[in-house]
Short mmCIF file of C-alpha atoms in Angstrom, two decimals:
data_model
loop_
_atom_site.label_atom_id
_atom_site.label_comp_id
_atom_site.label_asym_id
_atom_site.label_seq_id
_atom_site.Cartn_x
_atom_site.Cartn_y
_atom_site.Cartn_z
CA MET A 574 -31.25 -25.67 11.39
CA GLY A 575 -32.77 -23.69 8.53
CA THR A 576 -32.41 -20.45 10.48
CA VAL A 577 -28.66 -21.03 10.80
CA VAL A 578 -28.30 -21.67 7.07
CA VAL A 579 -30.32 -18.59 6.11
CA GLY A 580 -28.39 -16.48 8.63
CA GLY A 581 -25.09 -17.73 7.23
CA VAL A 582 -26.11 -16.94 3.65
CA LEU A 583 -27.28 -13.49 4.72
CA ALA A 584 -24.02 -12.82 6.57
CA LEU A 585 -21.96 -13.89 3.55
CA THR A 586 -24.01 -11.62 1.31
CA VAL A 587 -23.46 -8.63 3.59
CA VAL A 588 -19.71 -9.33 3.73
CA TRP A 589 -19.60 -9.62 -0.07
CA VAL A 590 -21.42 -6.30 -0.58
CA VAL A 591 -19.29 -4.42 1.97
CA ARG A 592 -16.12 -5.86 0.47
CA GLY A 593 -17.20 -4.69 -3.00
CA MET A 594 -17.96 -1.21 -1.67
CA ILE A 595 -14.52 -0.98 -0.06
CA LYS A 596 -12.87 -2.20 -3.26
CA ASN A 597 -14.73 0.41 -5.33
CA LYS A 598 -13.81 3.14 -2.87
CA LYS A 599 -10.12 2.24 -3.06
CA SER A 600 -10.19 2.26 -6.88
CA ARG A 601 -12.14 5.55 -6.82
CA LYS A 602 -15.18 4.11 -8.59
CA THR A 603 -17.95 6.29 -7.19
CA SER A 604 -21.07 7.90 -8.56
CA CYS A 605 -19.35 11.28 -8.37
CA GLY A 606 -17.13 12.10 -11.32
CA GLY A 607 -15.46 14.98 -9.52
CA ASN A 608 -16.57 17.55 -12.10
CA CYS A 609 -18.80 19.88 -10.10
CA GLY A 610 -19.31 22.24 -13.05
CA HIS A 611 -21.45 19.63 -14.78
CA CYS A 612 -23.11 18.19 -11.67
CA GLY A 613 -26.86 18.57 -11.40
CA GLY A 614 -26.80 17.77 -7.68
CA CYS A 615 -24.62 20.72 -6.71
CA HIS A 616 -26.95 23.57 -7.65
#
């Protein structure tokens, strides 16, 4: 019984995280600002 509860909580957490990532992607909230001239990761 405990395994089912823990599995359910884990599944809900994964769904919540993925949903947040999709929401951020749609609203263009990413770690990249789009300004490659000032990006330290580009060079």
